[in-house]
Amino acid sequence: MYHHLNEAETRYNLIDPLITKAGWNLADRTSVSFEVPVDGYDASPVNGITDYCLFRSNGEILAVIEAKRTKRDARVGKEQLYQYITKIEKKQSLRPFGFMTNGEDIWFWDSLDYPDRAVAGFFTLDDLERLLFLKQNRLSLSDQKIKDSIINRSYQVESVRRISEHIEKKKKRKALMVMATGTGKTRTTMALIDVFLRSRQAQKVLFLADRDSLVDQAMTKGFKEHIPAESRQRIRTFLLDDEKERSKITGARILISTLQTLELCYNKFSPASFDLIITDECHRSIYNKFSDILAYFDAVQIGLTATPAHFIDRNTFKFFECDGAAPTFLYTYDQAVKEGYLADYSVYAAQTKFQRKGIRGVDLSEEEKEDLKERGIDPETINFEGTDLEKKVTNIKTLHRQWEEFMDVCHKDAGGQLPAKTIVFAITHKHALRLEEAFNQMYPEHKGLLARVITSQTERAKDLMWQFEHEDLPRIAISVDMLDTGVDVPEVMNLAFMKPVGSQIKFWQMIGRGTRNDEACKNKQWLPGFKKDNFLIVDYWENFEHFNMMPKNEEGAAQIPVLVTIFNTRLSKLELLLANQNSEDAQRVIQDIRADLARLPLDSFTVKKGVKEIREVFDDSWWQLMTVTKLELLRMKAAPLLRFASTGNLSEAFFTSKMERLGLMLLQQKDISDNKKEIKEDVDLLPRNLSQVTPDVPLINEIISNQWWNTVTVKKLDEARRQLAPLMKYRREKRTEPFELGLDDIIESRKWVIVNKGGQKLMVEEYKQKVEQRIQEIAQQHPTIQRLVKGEAVNLQDLLELEHTLETELLSDELVLTEYIEKLEASLQEEKAKKANIKDNWGEVFSLALEGMVRRNTHLLNGIPVIGQGLAGVVDQDNRRLENISENEESKVQERQVSFQRVTKEEPVQTEDDRKILDYHRSLQKAFSQEELSTIIQIIALFSEEKENIETVYQMLIGEDLNDLEEGKATL
């Protein structure tokens, strides 16, 4: 390293090449000059001598560079630089920019507007001239009118204003905008860019995304539609090598690129090439080495994402310099739904028997076992978990049942025949093909055009995607990853998760494919009833239950880059060998560690900042005595930098990682059986007839045998790794094609999701548990319930208090029971409709209806053992409620009350009213005990708000002539 250089050597060896790299000609004294007196003629130190001056074409100084030797911090000359540029400003029309450097670090200072900041390199003449123009001609961002032709919603306007204020008034250079999918993030971004351009606070804009679809969307639906007058070009690496094409790209005001493309060519631009950089879906961009690309450019940087804020990684907040976990602007999905800008969703969860219980030979019928034997499959070998479906095994009839269930519950189009636009998320491309095949087997009348596979492996996938978005067919797009993000089809009404999703962030992005509201839909004929109120999610893999149980801030362990893993494993090996570090094994590990460090890209801006803390590790003498402290330095400071190194061939890297791990386990004296098996499988996949592999066939044969492993040592593993790792790029793919079973399957679990007032969605089972728990608590604590259980008398006030308690507790924000009761009443009506042929016997109808309802919803009864006298007590004590009824009607009521009491006491029948009530009770008693009957009647009476149901109960128990007695409703 260069820590020993003096200032003159630093200038010659480090600073001069960096200035030249920025396009400045050191031999041209009209461009760059050295040791220039500040006052213009007296070169004595007391008056000040600049180290470097960078000139404009008119001879004015555009920038001053203050140089220090590498051993000193570049910023120690800050006051000196400030005095120089202040004095120079008095002698010309502009205040120069300033740079401070020690050859390793470079700091840029626009001294009147911003604090000094670290930059990746010196700026070009064009960069500095553009910055000067913007500085001298800029207008206030807040004074610019936001074009309502681009955005017209209040939250969008607020977003632009909030970001503008953050950048302009708070002097921040980074901001993070979080807006739910479908709320117009692209349009809002266009409005923001437009404000920056018109206020002359940006001339060069770079828009970045990590997927081609997002880049295409920005090009067509963003810049072309909303900022058509500005020149724009997409960055292509091969075009940058052509001088004419390069000039087109660098001359455009707006450049668009994927991060993957820019990763290959970012160093062909200067650090100050752009004034404003927008990064779409930035939460994915800064987990890895893309952060080095973003850090390279000195520009105002704005991150965009639709990912809910509580799922965003802390590194994202840190990069965009947010205050804790608070983005600069946040507009959530819940806000958008509440204000009508996005569609809400319902969730229907279903699973087949095999998904829930797995597939095991011992559970199969004799007929199924015989069928397997006829196809050459031994039933005894069948032992699969539900999660093995479509990975190790497939079953066409499972797919049939899933499609059948989907077609039953999905939203249909306006005609009610075909499913509305649907995205099906499949596990793999082959799974998607099997789903398409199964659909066509079940619904051949659609001629293979209704459901189509659209994945990255599909030929003309873009054409199919265009058809899905703009044409009537296909209605169902079966995809793997391709349609998870960046796809905008407002008419999507159904999302089917036929795959388990491992990431909460990805899960929310997938849900976002359906959130566009009715206003955004152009093809109303594809919507149910020509309108989109909400959309449906059909979940076959319990994704909602999984993520409800997972803490919101838990996304699982972040993936560690393979080179970092290899490096840390080698450090662990060396730590075990420290006691004998001069041994052959230890020296070989040290050699490997130093080879890893040699892979660090020292030109990387991020690496350059970090490597200063470990510069001594590049000296040979540092390795002569290794200690635990030195290993910790390497682990904490060097290992993280390796994520910016080039991985090379991944197959080679992963094989190396496995072998290093095996060596570590050998040193730790651990069982290596499983790891050994994995290595043998990898080696066995090398094609022995390939010329590059043939020379190593003897070693390959040894490793896949058991004898080689009987005498395995760390040295043997290292030698084998060095010999075979480079060959892993030729390794054949491991065949993991699942095999078909062809067994019958059924949908075993069906459930909807309940939504409470707070917007939280709960699975029915979870909801039922909450309801049961609350009712049990009330049953154990409420005094009225306790008196009823003991057989004590209660009055009307007691029951009214109980009713109030139940309403208060079970209609809380946490348990919105009314929604569930509506479902119960709907099931009651359904049962009535089924028994419509016995309209003349309400008692039997009601009995059957309650029986069906209770069969499905017994959890409502578990906690309230109300005894039979409760309802009779209410009727008996309620004469006050009937004061406004005519004397004739009151007389009839009293007669029926007497009849009711005679029947319940099993006294002899005396009147026609007695006989009617007795008939009703006999019908009910066929299905329920008296205690159950009283419980059911009282619950329905207390909770239901439907007039018809209350009157039916009253009519059944008291008589048929009181249909209009509202007081009767109040009584019950």
PDB file of C-alpha atoms in Angstrom, residues 409-601:
ATOM      1  CA  VAL A 409     -64.722 -19.728  -5.985  1.00  0.00           C
ATOM      2  CA  CYS A 410     -62.940 -17.363  -8.399  1.00  0.00           C
ATOM      3  CA  HIS A 411     -64.334 -14.050  -9.604  1.00  0.00           C
ATOM      4  CA  LYS A 412     -65.927 -14.425 -13.030  1.00  0.00           C
ATOM      5  CA  ASP A 413     -66.282 -11.839 -15.772  1.00  0.00           C
ATOM      6  CA  ALA A 414     -69.380  -9.738 -16.413  1.00  0.00           C
ATOM      7  CA  GLY A 415     -71.015 -12.653 -18.231  1.00  0.00           C
ATOM      8  CA  GLY A 416     -70.508 -14.916 -15.234  1.00  0.00           C
ATOM      9  CA  GLN A 417     -69.048 -17.742 -17.356  1.00  0.00           C
ATOM     10  CA  LEU A 418     -65.284 -17.305 -17.659  1.00  0.00           C
ATOM     11  CA  PRO A 419     -62.873 -16.509 -14.843  1.00  0.00           C
ATOM     12  CA  ALA A 420     -61.814 -12.877 -14.642  1.00  0.00           C
ATOM     13  CA  LYS A 421     -58.175 -12.032 -15.299  1.00  0.00           C
ATOM     14  CA  THR A 422     -56.066 -14.253 -13.063  1.00  0.00           C
ATOM     15  CA  ILE A 423     -52.394 -14.718 -12.203  1.00  0.00           C
ATOM     16  CA  VAL A 424     -51.377 -18.157 -10.932  1.00  0.00           C
ATOM     17  CA  PHE A 425     -48.026 -18.337  -9.135  1.00  0.00           C
ATOM     18  CA  ALA A 426     -46.328 -21.687  -9.810  1.00  0.00           C
ATOM     19  CA  ILE A 427     -43.275 -23.279  -8.191  1.00  0.00           C
ATOM     20  CA  THR A 428     -41.215 -24.036 -11.304  1.00  0.00           C
ATOM     21  CA  HIS A 429     -41.580 -23.769 -15.061  1.00  0.00           C
ATOM     22  CA  LYS A 430     -42.357 -27.491 -15.263  1.00  0.00           C
ATOM     23  CA  HIS A 431     -44.950 -27.129 -12.517  1.00  0.00           C
ATOM     24  CA  ALA A 432     -46.506 -24.323 -14.561  1.00  0.00           C
ATOM     25  CA  LEU A 433     -46.634 -26.620 -17.602  1.00  0.00           C
ATOM     26  CA  ARG A 434     -48.288 -29.370 -15.523  1.00  0.00           C
ATOM     27  CA  LEU A 435     -50.853 -26.875 -14.251  1.00  0.00           C
ATOM     28  CA  GLU A 436     -51.644 -25.828 -17.820  1.00  0.00           C
ATOM     29  CA  GLU A 437     -51.933 -29.453 -18.878  1.00  0.00           C
ATOM     30  CA  ALA A 438     -54.242 -30.282 -15.950  1.00  0.00           C
ATOM     31  CA  PHE A 439     -56.454 -27.269 -16.715  1.00  0.00           C
ATOM     32  CA  ASN A 440     -56.790 -28.262 -20.372  1.00  0.00           C
ATOM     33  CA  GLN A 441     -57.675 -31.819 -19.374  1.00  0.00           C
ATOM     34  CA  MET A 442     -60.507 -30.549 -17.207  1.00  0.00           C
ATOM     35  CA  TYR A 443     -61.753 -27.796 -19.511  1.00  0.00           C
ATOM     36  CA  PRO A 444     -60.982 -28.877 -23.095  1.00  0.00           C
ATOM     37  CA  GLU A 445     -63.780 -26.674 -24.420  1.00  0.00           C
ATOM     38  CA  HIS A 446     -61.458 -23.650 -24.109  1.00  0.00           C
ATOM     39  CA  LYS A 447     -59.062 -25.189 -26.680  1.00  0.00           C
ATOM     40  CA  GLY A 448     -55.936 -24.448 -24.663  1.00  0.00           C
ATOM     41  CA  LEU A 449     -56.357 -20.663 -24.923  1.00  0.00           C
ATOM     42  CA  LEU A 450     -57.899 -19.718 -21.579  1.00  0.00           C
ATOM     43  CA  ALA A 451     -54.893 -20.566 -19.375  1.00  0.00           C
ATOM     44  CA  ARG A 452     -51.355 -19.995 -20.667  1.00  0.00           C
ATOM     45  CA  VAL A 453     -47.877 -20.373 -19.195  1.00  0.00           C
ATOM     46  CA  ILE A 454     -45.929 -17.098 -19.207  1.00  0.00           C
ATOM     47  CA  THR A 455     -42.425 -17.511 -17.790  1.00  0.00           C
ATOM     48  CA  SER A 456     -38.925 -16.440 -18.768  1.00  0.00           C
ATOM     49  CA  GLN A 457     -38.550 -19.801 -20.523  1.00  0.00           C
ATOM     50  CA  THR A 458     -41.673 -19.294 -22.637  1.00  0.00           C
ATOM     51  CA  GLU A 459     -41.012 -18.338 -26.243  1.00  0.00           C
ATOM     52  CA  ARG A 460     -42.504 -14.948 -27.124  1.00  0.00           C
ATOM     53  CA  ALA A 461     -43.354 -14.380 -23.478  1.00  0.00           C
ATOM     54  CA  LYS A 462     -43.639 -10.623 -24.070  1.00  0.00           C
ATOM     55  CA  ASP A 463     -46.243 -11.203 -26.775  1.00  0.00           C
ATOM     56  CA  LEU A 464     -48.244 -13.436 -24.439  1.00  0.00           C
ATOM     57  CA  MET A 465     -47.935 -10.851 -21.688  1.00  0.00           C
ATOM     58  CA  TRP A 466     -49.265  -8.160 -24.023  1.00  0.00           C
ATOM     59  CA  GLN A 467     -52.217 -10.401 -24.930  1.00  0.00           C
ATOM     60  CA  PHE A 468     -52.952 -11.056 -21.251  1.00  0.00           C
ATOM     61  CA  GLU A 469     -52.966  -7.319 -20.575  1.00  0.00           C
ATOM     62  CA  HIS A 470     -54.877  -6.084 -23.634  1.00  0.00           C
ATOM     63  CA  GLU A 471     -56.914  -8.931 -25.128  1.00  0.00           C
ATOM     64  CA  ASP A 472     -59.769 -11.132 -23.957  1.00  0.00           C
ATOM     65  CA  LEU A 473     -57.637 -14.288 -23.896  1.00  0.00           C
ATOM     66  CA  PRO A 474     -55.770 -15.650 -22.096  1.00  0.00           C
ATOM     67  CA  ARG A 475     -57.694 -15.088 -18.880  1.00  0.00           C
ATOM     68  CA  ILE A 476     -55.294 -17.056 -16.678  1.00  0.00           C
ATOM     69  CA  ALA A 477     -51.532 -16.390 -16.721  1.00  0.00           C
ATOM     70  CA  ILE A 478     -49.516 -19.164 -15.056  1.00  0.00           C
ATOM     71  CA  SER A 479     -46.120 -17.784 -14.135  1.00  0.00           C
ATOM     72  CA  VAL A 480     -42.924 -18.336 -12.183  1.00  0.00           C
ATOM     73  CA  ASP A 481     -41.332 -15.106 -10.875  1.00  0.00           C
ATOM     74  CA  MET A 482     -41.890 -13.193 -14.133  1.00  0.00           C
ATOM     75  CA  LEU A 483     -45.237 -11.713 -13.038  1.00  0.00           C
ATOM     76  CA  ASP A 484     -44.382 -11.320  -9.344  1.00  0.00           C
ATOM     77  CA  THR A 485     -43.416  -7.655  -9.741  1.00  0.00           C
ATOM     78  CA  GLY A 486     -43.418  -4.910 -12.310  1.00  0.00           C
ATOM     79  CA  VAL A 487     -46.594  -6.094 -14.067  1.00  0.00           C
ATOM     80  CA  ASP A 488     -49.528  -3.717 -14.317  1.00  0.00           C
ATOM     81  CA  VAL A 489     -52.816  -5.343 -15.337  1.00  0.00           C
ATOM     82  CA  PRO A 490     -55.535  -3.437 -13.435  1.00  0.00           C
ATOM     83  CA  GLU A 491     -58.252  -5.943 -14.377  1.00  0.00           C
ATOM     84  CA  VAL A 492     -56.629  -8.790 -12.413  1.00  0.00           C
ATOM     85  CA  MET A 493     -59.371 -10.098 -10.109  1.00  0.00           C
ATOM     86  CA  ASN A 494     -57.851 -13.381  -8.892  1.00  0.00           C
ATOM     87  CA  LEU A 495     -54.431 -14.338  -7.576  1.00  0.00           C
ATOM     88  CA  ALA A 496     -53.815 -18.048  -6.991  1.00  0.00           C
ATOM     89  CA  PHE A 497     -50.823 -18.986  -4.843  1.00  0.00           C
ATOM     90  CA  MET A 498     -50.026 -22.523  -5.986  1.00  0.00           C
ATOM     91  CA  LYS A 499     -46.594 -22.188  -4.388  1.00  0.00           C
ATOM     92  CA  PRO A 500     -45.265 -21.480  -0.909  1.00  0.00           C
ATOM     93  CA  VAL A 501     -43.569 -18.067  -0.712  1.00  0.00           C
ATOM     94  CA  GLY A 502     -40.510 -17.730   1.485  1.00  0.00           C
ATOM     95  CA  SER A 503     -40.208 -13.941   1.680  1.00  0.00           C
ATOM     96  CA  GLN A 504     -42.676 -11.471   3.185  1.00  0.00           C
ATOM     97  CA  ILE A 505     -41.371  -8.754   0.868  1.00  0.00           C
ATOM     98  CA  LYS A 506     -41.945 -10.887  -2.213  1.00  0.00           C
ATOM     99  CA  PHE A 507     -45.333 -11.995  -0.890  1.00  0.00           C
ATOM    100  CA  TRP A 508     -46.528  -8.400  -0.631  1.00  0.00           C
ATOM    101  CA  GLN A 509     -45.185  -7.608  -4.085  1.00  0.00           C
ATOM    102  CA  MET A 510     -47.172 -10.533  -5.485  1.00  0.00           C
ATOM    103  CA  ILE A 511     -50.338  -9.360  -3.718  1.00  0.00           C
ATOM    104  CA  GLY A 512     -49.736  -5.971  -5.315  1.00  0.00           C
ATOM    105  CA  ARG A 513     -50.536  -7.452  -8.743  1.00  0.00           C
ATOM    106  CA  GLY A 514     -54.234  -7.262  -7.877  1.00  0.00           C
ATOM    107  CA  THR A 515     -54.554  -3.986  -5.971  1.00  0.00           C
ATOM    108  CA  ARG A 516     -55.390  -1.605  -8.832  1.00  0.00           C
ATOM    109  CA  ASN A 517     -58.885  -0.181  -8.358  1.00  0.00           C
ATOM    110  CA  ASP A 518     -61.915   0.023 -10.620  1.00  0.00           C
ATOM    111  CA  GLU A 519     -60.940   3.473 -11.927  1.00  0.00           C
ATOM    112  CA  ALA A 520     -57.774   2.040 -13.472  1.00  0.00           C
ATOM    113  CA  CYS A 521     -59.652  -0.733 -15.324  1.00  0.00           C
ATOM    114  CA  LYS A 522     -60.394  -0.067 -19.001  1.00  0.00           C
ATOM    115  CA  ASN A 523     -61.960  -3.412 -19.929  1.00  0.00           C
ATOM    116  CA  LYS A 524     -64.980  -3.515 -17.644  1.00  0.00           C
ATOM    117  CA  GLN A 525     -66.386  -6.588 -19.417  1.00  0.00           C
ATOM    118  CA  TRP A 526     -63.649  -8.647 -17.766  1.00  0.00           C
ATOM    119  CA  LEU A 527     -64.915  -7.654 -14.308  1.00  0.00           C
ATOM    120  CA  PRO A 528     -67.765  -9.205 -12.298  1.00  0.00           C
ATOM    121  CA  GLY A 529     -70.786  -6.943 -12.708  1.00  0.00           C
ATOM    122  CA  PHE A 530     -68.630  -4.620 -14.812  1.00  0.00           C
ATOM    123  CA  LYS A 531     -66.957  -3.372 -11.622  1.00  0.00           C
ATOM    124  CA  LYS A 532     -63.936  -4.128  -9.463  1.00  0.00           C
ATOM    125  CA  ASP A 533     -64.800  -3.799  -5.775  1.00  0.00           C
ATOM    126  CA  ASN A 534     -62.108  -6.116  -4.469  1.00  0.00           C
ATOM    127  CA  PHE A 535     -60.022  -9.023  -5.665  1.00  0.00           C
ATOM    128  CA  LEU A 536     -59.654 -12.595  -4.493  1.00  0.00           C
ATOM    129  CA  ILE A 537     -56.575 -14.425  -3.297  1.00  0.00           C
ATOM    130  CA  VAL A 538     -56.768 -18.219  -3.384  1.00  0.00           C
ATOM    131  CA  ASP A 539     -54.011 -19.580  -1.176  1.00  0.00           C
ATOM    132  CA  TYR A 540     -53.166 -23.278  -1.502  1.00  0.00           C
ATOM    133  CA  TRP A 541     -50.038 -23.245   0.665  1.00  0.00           C
ATOM    134  CA  GLU A 542     -51.046 -21.454   3.904  1.00  0.00           C
ATOM    135  CA  ASN A 543     -48.908 -18.431   3.068  1.00  0.00           C
ATOM    136  CA  PHE A 544     -51.174 -16.095   5.042  1.00  0.00           C
ATOM    137  CA  GLU A 545     -51.039 -18.245   8.146  1.00  0.00           C
ATOM    138  CA  HIS A 546     -47.267 -18.519   7.822  1.00  0.00           C
ATOM    139  CA  PHE A 547     -46.716 -14.778   7.602  1.00  0.00           C
ATOM    140  CA  ASN A 548     -49.291 -13.984  10.302  1.00  0.00           C
ATOM    141  CA  MET A 549     -47.219 -16.085  12.693  1.00  0.00           C
ATOM    142  CA  MET A 550     -43.899 -14.614  11.557  1.00  0.00           C
ATOM    143  CA  PRO A 551     -42.881 -11.348  13.273  1.00  0.00           C
ATOM    144  CA  LYS A 552     -43.127  -8.421  10.871  1.00  0.00           C
ATOM    145  CA  ASN A 553     -39.463  -7.574  11.254  1.00  0.00           C
ATOM    146  CA  GLU A 554     -38.335 -11.134  10.600  1.00  0.00           C
ATOM    147  CA  GLU A 555     -37.464 -11.907   7.010  1.00  0.00           C
ATOM    148  CA  GLY A 556     -35.238 -14.862   7.769  1.00  0.00           C
ATOM    149  CA  ALA A 557     -31.481 -14.841   7.778  1.00  0.00           C
ATOM    150  CA  ALA A 558     -29.942 -12.702   5.052  1.00  0.00           C
ATOM    151  CA  GLN A 559     -27.982 -14.672   2.486  1.00  0.00           C
ATOM    152  CA  ILE A 560     -24.238 -14.361   2.987  1.00  0.00           C
ATOM    153  CA  PRO A 561     -22.271 -14.097  -0.295  1.00  0.00           C
ATOM    154  CA  VAL A 562     -20.408 -17.325  -1.015  1.00  0.00           C
ATOM    155  CA  LEU A 563     -16.969 -15.659  -1.095  1.00  0.00           C
ATOM    156  CA  VAL A 564     -17.573 -14.265   2.400  1.00  0.00           C
ATOM    157  CA  THR A 565     -18.623 -17.730   3.576  1.00  0.00           C
ATOM    158  CA  ILE A 566     -15.458 -19.296   2.137  1.00  0.00           C
ATOM    159  CA  PHE A 567     -13.276 -16.615   3.723  1.00  0.00           C
ATOM    160  CA  ASN A 568     -14.867 -16.982   7.170  1.00  0.00           C
ATOM    161  CA  THR A 569     -14.589 -20.781   7.017  1.00  0.00           C
ATOM    162  CA  ARG A 570     -10.880 -20.481   6.252  1.00  0.00           C
ATOM    163  CA  LEU A 571     -10.443 -18.107   9.181  1.00  0.00           C
ATOM    164  CA  SER A 572     -12.112 -20.679  11.441  1.00  0.00           C
ATOM    165  CA  LYS A 573      -9.742 -23.374  10.132  1.00  0.00           C
ATOM    166  CA  LEU A 574      -6.731 -21.160  10.791  1.00  0.00           C
ATOM    167  CA  GLU A 575      -7.939 -20.412  14.315  1.00  0.00           C
ATOM    168  CA  LEU A 576      -7.891 -24.144  15.088  1.00  0.00           C
ATOM    169  CA  LEU A 577      -4.360 -24.356  13.690  1.00  0.00           C
ATOM    170  CA  LEU A 578      -2.896 -21.319  15.520  1.00  0.00           C
ATOM    171  CA  ALA A 579      -1.067 -23.489  18.024  1.00  0.00           C
ATOM    172  CA  ASN A 580       0.889 -25.018  15.144  1.00  0.00           C
ATOM    173  CA  GLN A 581       0.672 -22.204  12.590  1.00  0.00           C
ATOM    174  CA  ASN A 582       3.953 -23.119  10.924  1.00  0.00           C
ATOM    175  CA  SER A 583       2.526 -26.484   9.919  1.00  0.00           C
ATOM    176  CA  GLU A 584       1.860 -27.325   6.300  1.00  0.00           C
ATOM    177  CA  ASP A 585      -1.905 -27.219   6.850  1.00  0.00           C
ATOM    178  CA  ALA A 586      -1.808 -23.768   8.483  1.00  0.00           C
ATOM    179  CA  GLN A 587       0.469 -22.271   5.828  1.00  0.00           C
ATOM    180  CA  ARG A 588      -1.789 -23.608   3.103  1.00  0.00           C
ATOM    181  CA  VAL A 589      -4.830 -21.947   4.736  1.00  0.00           C
ATOM    182  CA  ILE A 590      -2.923 -18.661   5.063  1.00  0.00           C
ATOM    183  CA  GLN A 591      -2.055 -18.849   1.380  1.00  0.00           C
ATOM    184  CA  ASP A 592      -5.754 -19.303   0.523  1.00  0.00           C
ATOM    185  CA  ILE A 593      -6.817 -16.402   2.769  1.00  0.00           C
ATOM    186  CA  ARG A 594      -4.290 -14.069   1.157  1.00  0.00           C
ATOM    187  CA  ALA A 595      -5.498 -15.182  -2.282  1.00  0.00           C
ATOM    188  CA  ASP A 596      -9.021 -14.185  -1.214  1.00  0.00           C
ATOM    189  CA  LEU A 597      -7.804 -10.730  -0.154  1.00  0.00           C
ATOM    190  CA  ALA A 598      -6.085 -10.321  -3.518  1.00  0.00           C
ATOM    191  CA  ARG A 599      -9.515 -10.561  -5.162  1.00  0.00           C
ATOM    192  CA  LEU A 600     -10.696  -7.328  -3.518  1.00  0.00           C
ATOM    193  CA  PRO A 601     -11.512  -4.686  -6.165  1.00  0.00           C
TER     194      PRO A 601
END
